[in-house]
Tab-separated table of C-alpha atoms and ligand atoms in Angstrom:
chain	number	residue	atom	x	y	z
J	129	MET	CA	78.774	85.989	83.955
J	130	ALA	CA	80.932	82.981	84.974
J	131	GLU	CA	79.004	82.885	88.245
J	132	LEU	CA	75.781	82.162	86.344
J	133	GLU	CA	77.240	79.126	84.589
J	134	LYS	CA	78.149	76.743	87.395
J	135	ASP	CA	76.381	73.399	87.676
J	136	LYS	CA	76.052	73.447	91.497
J	137	PRO	CA	73.713	76.253	92.595
J	138	HIS	CA	75.454	79.233	94.218
J	139	SER	CA	76.411	78.808	97.911
J	140	ALA	CA	74.936	75.268	98.022
J	141	ASP	CA	77.526	74.173	100.608
J	142	TYR	CA	76.358	76.865	103.030
J	143	PHE	CA	72.597	76.312	103.134
J	144	GLY	CA	72.551	73.567	105.765
J	145	GLU	CA	70.645	73.602	109.047
J	146	GLN	CA	73.447	75.580	110.715
J	147	ARG	CA	72.246	78.731	108.923
J	148	ASN	CA	69.171	78.710	111.153
J	149	PHE	CA	71.488	79.541	114.078
J	150	TRP	CA	73.050	82.636	112.551
J	151	TRP	CA	71.111	85.188	114.583
J	152	ASN	CA	70.113	85.834	118.162
J	153	GLN	CA	66.458	86.875	117.949
J	154	ASP	CA	66.758	89.315	120.870
J	155	PHE	CA	69.596	91.015	118.992
J	156	LEU	CA	67.405	91.372	115.891
J	157	GLN	CA	64.700	92.919	118.096
J	158	LEU	CA	67.296	95.422	119.289
J	159	MET	CA	68.341	96.114	115.700
J	160	GLY	CA	64.704	96.728	114.785
J	161	LYS	CA	64.648	99.480	117.444
J	162	ARG	CA	67.981	100.929	116.347
J	163	TRP	CA	66.862	101.035	112.718
J	164	GLY	CA	63.643	102.732	113.820
J	165	LEU	CA	61.395	100.146	112.137
J	166	GLU	CA	58.396	101.215	114.207
J	167	LYS	CA	58.730	104.785	112.875
J	168	ILE	CA	58.477	103.835	109.197
J	169	ASN	CA	55.407	102.340	107.671
J	170	ILE	CA	56.717	99.038	106.253
J	171	ASN	CA	54.348	97.387	103.803
J	172	THR	CA	56.802	96.081	101.237
J	173	VAL	CA	60.173	94.397	101.784
J	174	LEU	CA	62.737	93.076	99.292
J	175	ASP	CA	65.271	90.385	100.265
J	176	VAL	CA	67.981	90.644	97.606
J	177	GLY	CA	69.925	87.447	96.783
J	178	CYS	CA	67.593	85.617	99.174
J	179	GLY	CA	68.970	82.077	98.757
J	180	ILE	CA	66.544	79.750	100.520
J	181	GLY	CA	65.051	82.689	102.406
J	182	HIS	CA	67.076	82.465	105.572
J	183	TRP	CA	67.694	86.198	106.209
J	184	GLY	CA	64.316	87.600	105.256
J	185	GLN	CA	62.600	84.920	107.323
J	186	ALA	CA	64.878	85.615	110.320
J	187	LEU	CA	63.422	89.153	110.230
J	188	ALA	CA	59.794	87.927	110.321
J	189	GLU	CA	59.325	88.715	114.001
J	190	ILE	CA	60.506	92.298	113.739
J	191	LEU	CA	58.531	93.161	110.591
J	192	PRO	CA	54.886	94.216	110.743
J	193	VAL	CA	52.645	91.151	110.255
J	194	ASN	CA	50.985	92.738	107.224
J	195	ALA	CA	54.285	93.493	105.451
J	196	GLN	CA	54.688	91.590	102.182
J	197	VAL	CA	58.198	90.252	101.691
J	198	THR	CA	59.561	89.465	98.220
J	199	GLY	CA	62.790	87.498	97.845
J	200	ILE	CA	64.786	87.449	94.634
J	201	ASP	CA	67.569	85.080	93.606
J	202	LYS	CA	69.127	83.979	90.329
J	203	GLU	CA	68.855	80.281	91.245
J	204	ILE	CA	65.446	78.751	90.529
J	205	LYS	CA	66.272	75.925	92.951
J	206	TRP	CA	66.648	78.454	95.801
J	207	VAL	CA	63.514	80.353	94.798
J	208	LYS	CA	61.459	77.145	95.091
J	209	GLU	CA	63.186	76.098	98.298
J	210	ALA	CA	62.641	79.538	99.853
J	211	GLN	CA	58.903	79.296	99.183
J	212	LYS	CA	58.873	75.871	100.846
J	213	THR	CA	60.740	77.086	103.932
J	214	ALA	CA	58.406	80.107	104.203
J	215	GLU	CA	55.438	77.749	104.155
J	216	ALA	CA	57.088	75.460	106.728
J	217	PHE	CA	57.437	78.480	109.049
J	218	ASN	CA	53.811	79.551	108.393
J	219	LEU	CA	55.048	82.570	106.460
J	220	GLY	CA	53.682	81.460	103.088
J	221	GLU	CA	51.096	84.259	102.918
J	222	ARG	CA	53.570	87.006	103.741
J	223	TYR	CA	56.570	85.789	101.729
J	224	SER	CA	56.957	85.169	98.006
J	225	TYR	CA	59.996	84.497	95.864
J	226	VAL	CA	60.999	85.264	92.296
J	227	GLN	CA	63.920	84.437	90.064
J	228	GLY	CA	65.969	87.331	88.732
J	229	ASP	CA	69.310	89.049	88.463
J	230	ILE	CA	69.958	91.487	91.286
J	231	ARG	CA	72.361	93.499	89.130
J	232	ALA	CA	69.310	94.701	87.211
J	233	LEU	CA	66.386	94.274	89.599
J	234	PRO	CA	63.127	93.571	87.711
J	235	PHE	CA	61.184	96.147	89.756
J	236	GLU	CA	60.146	99.730	89.144
J	237	ASP	CA	61.756	102.654	90.974
J	238	ASN	CA	60.642	103.636	94.497
J	239	LEU	CA	58.655	100.456	95.174
J	240	PHE	CA	59.827	99.020	98.521
J	241	ASP	CA	59.805	100.428	102.059
J	242	PHE	CA	62.657	98.214	103.174
J	243	VAL	CA	65.348	96.582	101.017
J	244	THR	CA	67.914	94.226	102.487
J	245	CYS	CA	70.514	91.571	101.708
J	246	GLN	CA	72.786	89.225	103.607
J	247	THR	CA	76.150	87.840	102.422
J	248	VAL	CA	75.419	88.843	98.848
J	249	LEU	CA	77.664	91.840	98.147
J	250	ILE	CA	80.666	89.606	98.973
J	251	HIS	CA	79.831	87.729	95.758
J	252	MET	CA	79.353	90.724	93.483
J	253	GLN	CA	81.884	91.949	90.947
J	254	GLN	CA	80.457	95.451	91.383
J	255	PRO	CA	78.914	95.717	94.850
J	256	GLN	CA	78.319	99.454	94.366
J	257	LEU	CA	76.192	98.745	91.308
J	258	VAL	CA	73.998	96.381	93.337
J	259	ILE	CA	73.748	98.979	96.122
J	260	GLN	CA	72.604	101.493	93.473
J	261	GLU	CA	69.986	99.028	92.262
J	262	MET	CA	68.723	98.444	95.799
J	263	ILE	CA	68.482	102.204	96.328
J	264	ARG	CA	66.669	102.655	93.018
J	265	VAL	CA	63.840	100.304	94.047
J	266	LEU	CA	63.652	101.791	97.560
J	267	LYS	CA	61.031	104.451	98.275
J	268	PRO	CA	62.311	107.888	99.320
J	269	GLY	CA	62.572	107.665	103.114
J	270	GLY	CA	62.900	103.876	102.885
J	271	LEU	CA	65.485	101.793	104.717
J	272	LEU	CA	68.385	99.831	103.228
J	273	VAL	CA	70.132	97.220	105.399
J	274	THR	CA	73.009	95.029	104.243
J	275	VAL	CA	74.685	92.302	106.275
J	276	GLU	CA	78.186	91.600	105.031
J	277	PRO	CA	81.274	90.093	106.696
J	278	ASN	CA	85.009	90.347	106.670
J	279	ASN	CA	85.626	86.618	106.260
J	280	LEU	CA	89.406	86.913	106.271
J	281	ALA	CA	89.258	87.804	109.963
J	282	ARG	CA	88.123	84.269	110.723
J	283	SER	CA	91.507	82.905	109.672
J	284	LEU	CA	92.942	84.597	112.793
J	285	VAL	CA	90.373	83.304	115.277
J	286	TYR	CA	92.022	80.721	117.499
J	287	SER	CA	90.788	77.289	118.420
J	288	SER	CA	92.329	75.052	121.056
J	289	LEU	CA	94.157	73.350	118.172
J	290	SER	CA	95.579	76.424	116.421
J	291	PHE	CA	96.452	78.429	119.543
J	292	THR	CA	100.011	77.099	119.717
J	293	ASP	CA	100.683	77.035	115.962
J	294	SER	CA	103.941	78.651	114.905
J	295	ILE	CA	103.827	82.227	113.654
J	296	ASP	CA	104.812	80.954	110.197
J	297	THR	CA	101.914	78.473	110.148
J	298	ILE	CA	99.436	81.165	111.150
J	299	CYS	CA	100.798	83.596	108.544
J	300	GLU	CA	100.651	80.876	105.859
J	301	ARG	CA	97.006	80.158	106.737
J	302	VAL	CA	96.072	83.824	106.441
J	303	LYS	CA	98.084	84.166	103.231
J	304	PHE	CA	96.419	81.130	101.615
J	305	GLN	CA	92.956	82.502	102.345
J	306	LEU	CA	93.954	86.014	101.273
J	307	ILE	CA	95.333	84.808	97.926
J	308	CYS	CA	92.098	82.856	97.336
J	309	GLU	CA	89.953	85.867	98.266
J	310	ARG	CA	91.962	88.086	95.910
J	311	GLY	CA	91.624	85.470	93.162
J	312	LYS	CA	87.873	85.205	93.629
J	313	GLU	CA	87.647	88.962	93.295
J	314	ALA	CA	89.949	88.965	90.227
J	315	LEU	CA	87.593	86.447	88.594
J	316	GLY	CA	84.701	88.855	89.076
J	317	GLU	CA	83.070	86.759	91.817
J	318	GLY	CA	83.307	89.300	94.614
J	319	ASN	CA	85.534	89.922	97.611
J	320	ASN	CA	84.646	87.749	100.606
J	321	SER	CA	85.683	90.492	103.026
J	322	ILE	CA	84.008	93.488	101.373
J	323	GLY	CA	81.957	94.159	104.539
J	324	ASP	CA	84.632	96.608	105.732
J	325	LEU	CA	83.982	98.888	102.729
J	326	ILE	CA	80.190	98.922	102.615
J	327	PRO	CA	79.694	101.857	105.018
J	328	GLY	CA	81.817	104.016	102.713
J	329	TYR	CA	79.823	102.841	99.684
J	330	PHE	CA	76.598	103.808	101.487
J	331	ALA	CA	78.021	107.273	102.151
J	332	GLU	CA	79.141	107.643	98.505
J	333	ALA	CA	75.649	106.629	97.406
J	334	GLY	CA	74.197	109.496	99.442
J	335	LEU	CA	72.238	107.484	102.015
J	336	ASN	CA	71.224	109.253	105.221
J	337	ASN	CA	71.528	108.299	108.901
J	338	ILE	CA	74.052	105.569	108.154
J	339	GLN	CA	74.563	103.233	111.111
J	340	ILE	CA	77.014	100.350	111.483
J	341	PHE	CA	76.741	97.526	113.987
J	342	MET	CA	78.124	94.015	114.234
J	343	SER	CA	76.209	90.820	114.857
J	344	ASP	CA	76.548	89.754	118.486
J	345	LYS	CA	76.592	86.129	117.360
J	346	THR	CA	79.630	83.897	117.700
J	347	PHE	CA	79.988	80.309	116.576
J	348	ALA	CA	81.459	78.989	119.790
J	349	LEU	CA	82.073	75.270	120.172
J	350	PHE	CA	83.172	73.570	123.382
J	351	PRO	CA	82.853	70.040	124.715
J	352	PRO	CA	80.560	68.274	125.193
J	353	TYR	CA	78.884	70.295	122.373
J	354	ASN	CA	75.502	69.395	123.802
J	355	SER	CA	73.300	72.342	122.814
J	356	LYS	CA	71.216	71.815	119.674
J	357	GLU	CA	73.205	74.563	117.952
J	358	GLN	CA	76.578	73.026	118.792
J	359	GLN	CA	75.419	69.591	117.705
J	360	VAL	CA	74.324	70.997	114.346
J	361	PHE	CA	77.619	72.851	113.858
J	362	LYS	CA	79.704	69.864	114.954
J	363	GLN	CA	77.913	67.639	112.438
J	364	GLN	CA	78.228	70.254	109.677
J	365	TYR	CA	81.985	70.508	110.275
J	366	LEU	CA	82.368	66.712	110.303
J	367	ASP	CA	80.436	66.509	107.024
J	368	TRP	CA	82.633	69.173	105.434
J	369	ILE	CA	85.770	67.376	106.606
J	370	GLU	CA	84.423	64.083	105.217
J	371	ASP	CA	83.922	65.824	101.861
J	372	ASN	CA	87.454	67.302	101.911
J	373	PHE	CA	85.867	70.737	101.995
J	374	TRP	CA	87.633	73.866	103.225
J	375	ILE	CA	85.982	77.281	102.666
J	376	TRP	CA	85.388	75.994	99.134
J	377	ASP	CA	85.938	72.571	97.573
J	378	LYS	CA	89.347	71.718	96.121
J	379	GLN	CA	88.557	72.619	92.537
J	380	GLU	CA	87.086	76.001	93.411
J	381	THR	CA	89.852	76.792	95.894
J	382	LYS	CA	92.460	76.020	93.223
J	383	ARG	CA	90.663	78.207	90.693
J	384	PHE	CA	90.700	81.117	93.161
J	385	PHE	CA	94.294	80.501	94.315
J	386	LEU	CA	95.688	80.456	90.771
J	387	ALA	CA	93.693	83.563	89.856
J	388	GLY	CA	95.127	85.242	92.972
J	389	GLY	CA	98.669	84.718	91.711
J	390	GLY	CA	99.547	81.395	93.401
J	391	THR	CA	101.229	78.501	91.577
J	392	GLU	CA	100.008	74.905	91.213
J	393	ALA	CA	102.848	73.644	93.433
J	394	GLU	CA	102.064	76.180	96.181
J	395	PHE	CA	98.419	75.258	95.940
J	396	GLU	CA	99.117	71.555	96.520
J	397	LEU	CA	101.253	72.293	99.583
J	398	ASN	CA	98.622	74.616	101.046
J	399	TRP	CA	95.793	72.206	100.278
J	400	GLN	CA	97.645	69.323	101.952
J	401	GLN	CA	98.122	71.538	105.013
J	402	VAL	CA	94.417	72.482	105.294
J	403	MET	CA	93.443	68.831	104.796
J	404	ARG	CA	95.871	67.844	107.611
J	405	GLU	CA	94.286	70.524	109.788
J	406	ASN	CA	90.844	69.164	108.888
J	407	GLN	CA	91.849	65.732	110.186
J	408	LEU	CA	93.154	67.230	113.452
J	409	TRP	CA	89.899	69.166	113.738
J	410	LYS	CA	87.894	65.985	113.232
J	411	GLN	CA	89.877	64.168	115.924
J	412	GLY	CA	89.487	67.175	118.223
J	413	LEU	CA	85.716	67.178	117.733
J	414	LEU	CA	85.419	63.423	118.213
J	415	ASN	CA	87.777	63.355	121.232
J	416	ASN	CA	86.228	66.410	122.892
J	417	ASN	CA	89.360	68.531	122.857
J	418	TYR	CA	88.401	71.125	120.207
J	419	HIS	CA	87.052	74.432	121.420
J	420	THR	CA	86.793	78.002	120.150
J	421	GLY	CA	84.975	81.230	120.921
J	422	GLY	CA	84.130	81.324	117.212
J	423	GLY	CA	84.131	85.107	116.755
J	424	THR	CA	83.305	86.680	113.407
J	425	ILE	CA	83.180	90.119	111.857
J	426	CYS	CA	79.708	90.472	110.417
J	427	TYR	CA	78.489	94.039	109.893
J	428	LEU	CA	74.918	95.282	109.735
J	429	ILE	CA	75.019	98.488	107.691
J	430	SER	CA	71.912	100.610	107.374
J	431	GLY	CA	70.942	103.869	105.765
J	432	TYR	CA	67.847	105.796	104.648
J	433	LYS	CA	67.108	106.978	101.109
N	184	SAM	C1	75.767	83.491	100.230
N	184	SAM	S1	74.202	83.375	99.469
N	184	SAM	C2	73.198	84.324	100.577
N	184	SAM	C3	71.763	83.885	100.595
N	184	SAM	C4	70.878	84.551	101.626
N	184	SAM	N1	70.926	85.999	101.511
N	184	SAM	C5	71.285	84.109	103.015
N	184	SAM	O1	72.028	84.838	103.664
N	184	SAM	O2	70.921	83.000	103.406
N	184	SAM	C6	74.300	84.434	98.055
N	184	SAM	C7	73.064	84.350	97.201
N	184	SAM	O3	73.141	85.345	96.184
N	184	SAM	C8	72.613	84.782	94.988
N	184	SAM	N2	73.152	85.532	93.844
N	184	SAM	C9	74.442	85.656	93.488
N	184	SAM	N3	74.538	86.425	92.379
N	184	SAM	C10	73.297	86.784	92.030
N	184	SAM	C11	72.738	87.556	90.980
N	184	SAM	N4	73.515	88.143	90.066
N	184	SAM	N5	71.401	87.723	90.927
N	184	SAM	C12	70.603	87.136	91.849
N	184	SAM	N6	71.068	86.382	92.881
N	184	SAM	C13	72.407	86.203	92.969
N	184	SAM	C14	73.050	83.346	95.023
N	184	SAM	O4	72.297	82.504	94.177
N	184	SAM	C15	72.910	83.000	96.514
N	184	SAM	O5	71.646	82.454	96.793
């Protein structure tokens, strides 16, 4: 339950404006066709671990206009914020949000036509248990869709700055992130790269017509960064660098690194290195010589009950 005790609400560092650029709408339209949304009668939708509503609301255009969407999150701050964002997008009548624990969903069996989550199973000690819960509240014949990444892969995506790094530097970067990911998992806070295993969990859970796709979205940045999206990402990165933020803040990173088997001394060396890289990144962004294709591994995994 450690995850329920933190003072800062869960994932607070990741709910900036940049999240609004996570999906290409034409890709979601395509996914709607591939999932066969028009063939099932969707009246009720559940967005599990909804945060401020980003994922469920991104689906608004591919869901029937009369479908009622419920979002659930453990953080009351996010529940309130999600309702506000729904209203801001004129979705207030279709979307409502409740506080609750997704490990024991406060809904009866066989209630929803469509149950979904995004970047939630990566934070679960027992992702299979949450999948079971999502299946329990899904109607027979209903659709389950989860969106989960392999975040470790990002440590190998080049930028113009990292392209010529030594092999040792690249391996150290991957190792640092891997130790932290292992530590996070050891602490019961989920594996940040669990996306690779979700298709197998769906099969074990007995879902039918399982399909796996990957988001076609990349987070490319290249000078002069003049699209709205690139401006938002550039500013987000500069803000993170200003705050000495990496994937997590220093305290959280250290907690994960030590739990993953690293020592205090190794942590300090690794942290100094990522902070040095942050400063190079900042200069690259400000001097227009940072660029990357920004690829990610983000799976969309679907199956029918
Ligand atoms: C990375 S965020 C994803 C939010 C949203 N799905 C999105 O993609 O924008 C993970 C969310 O899961 C929620 N969460 C984590 N553990 C939970 C639990 N046991 N019960 C309910 N919500 C939980 C967090 O509060 C957070 O809002």
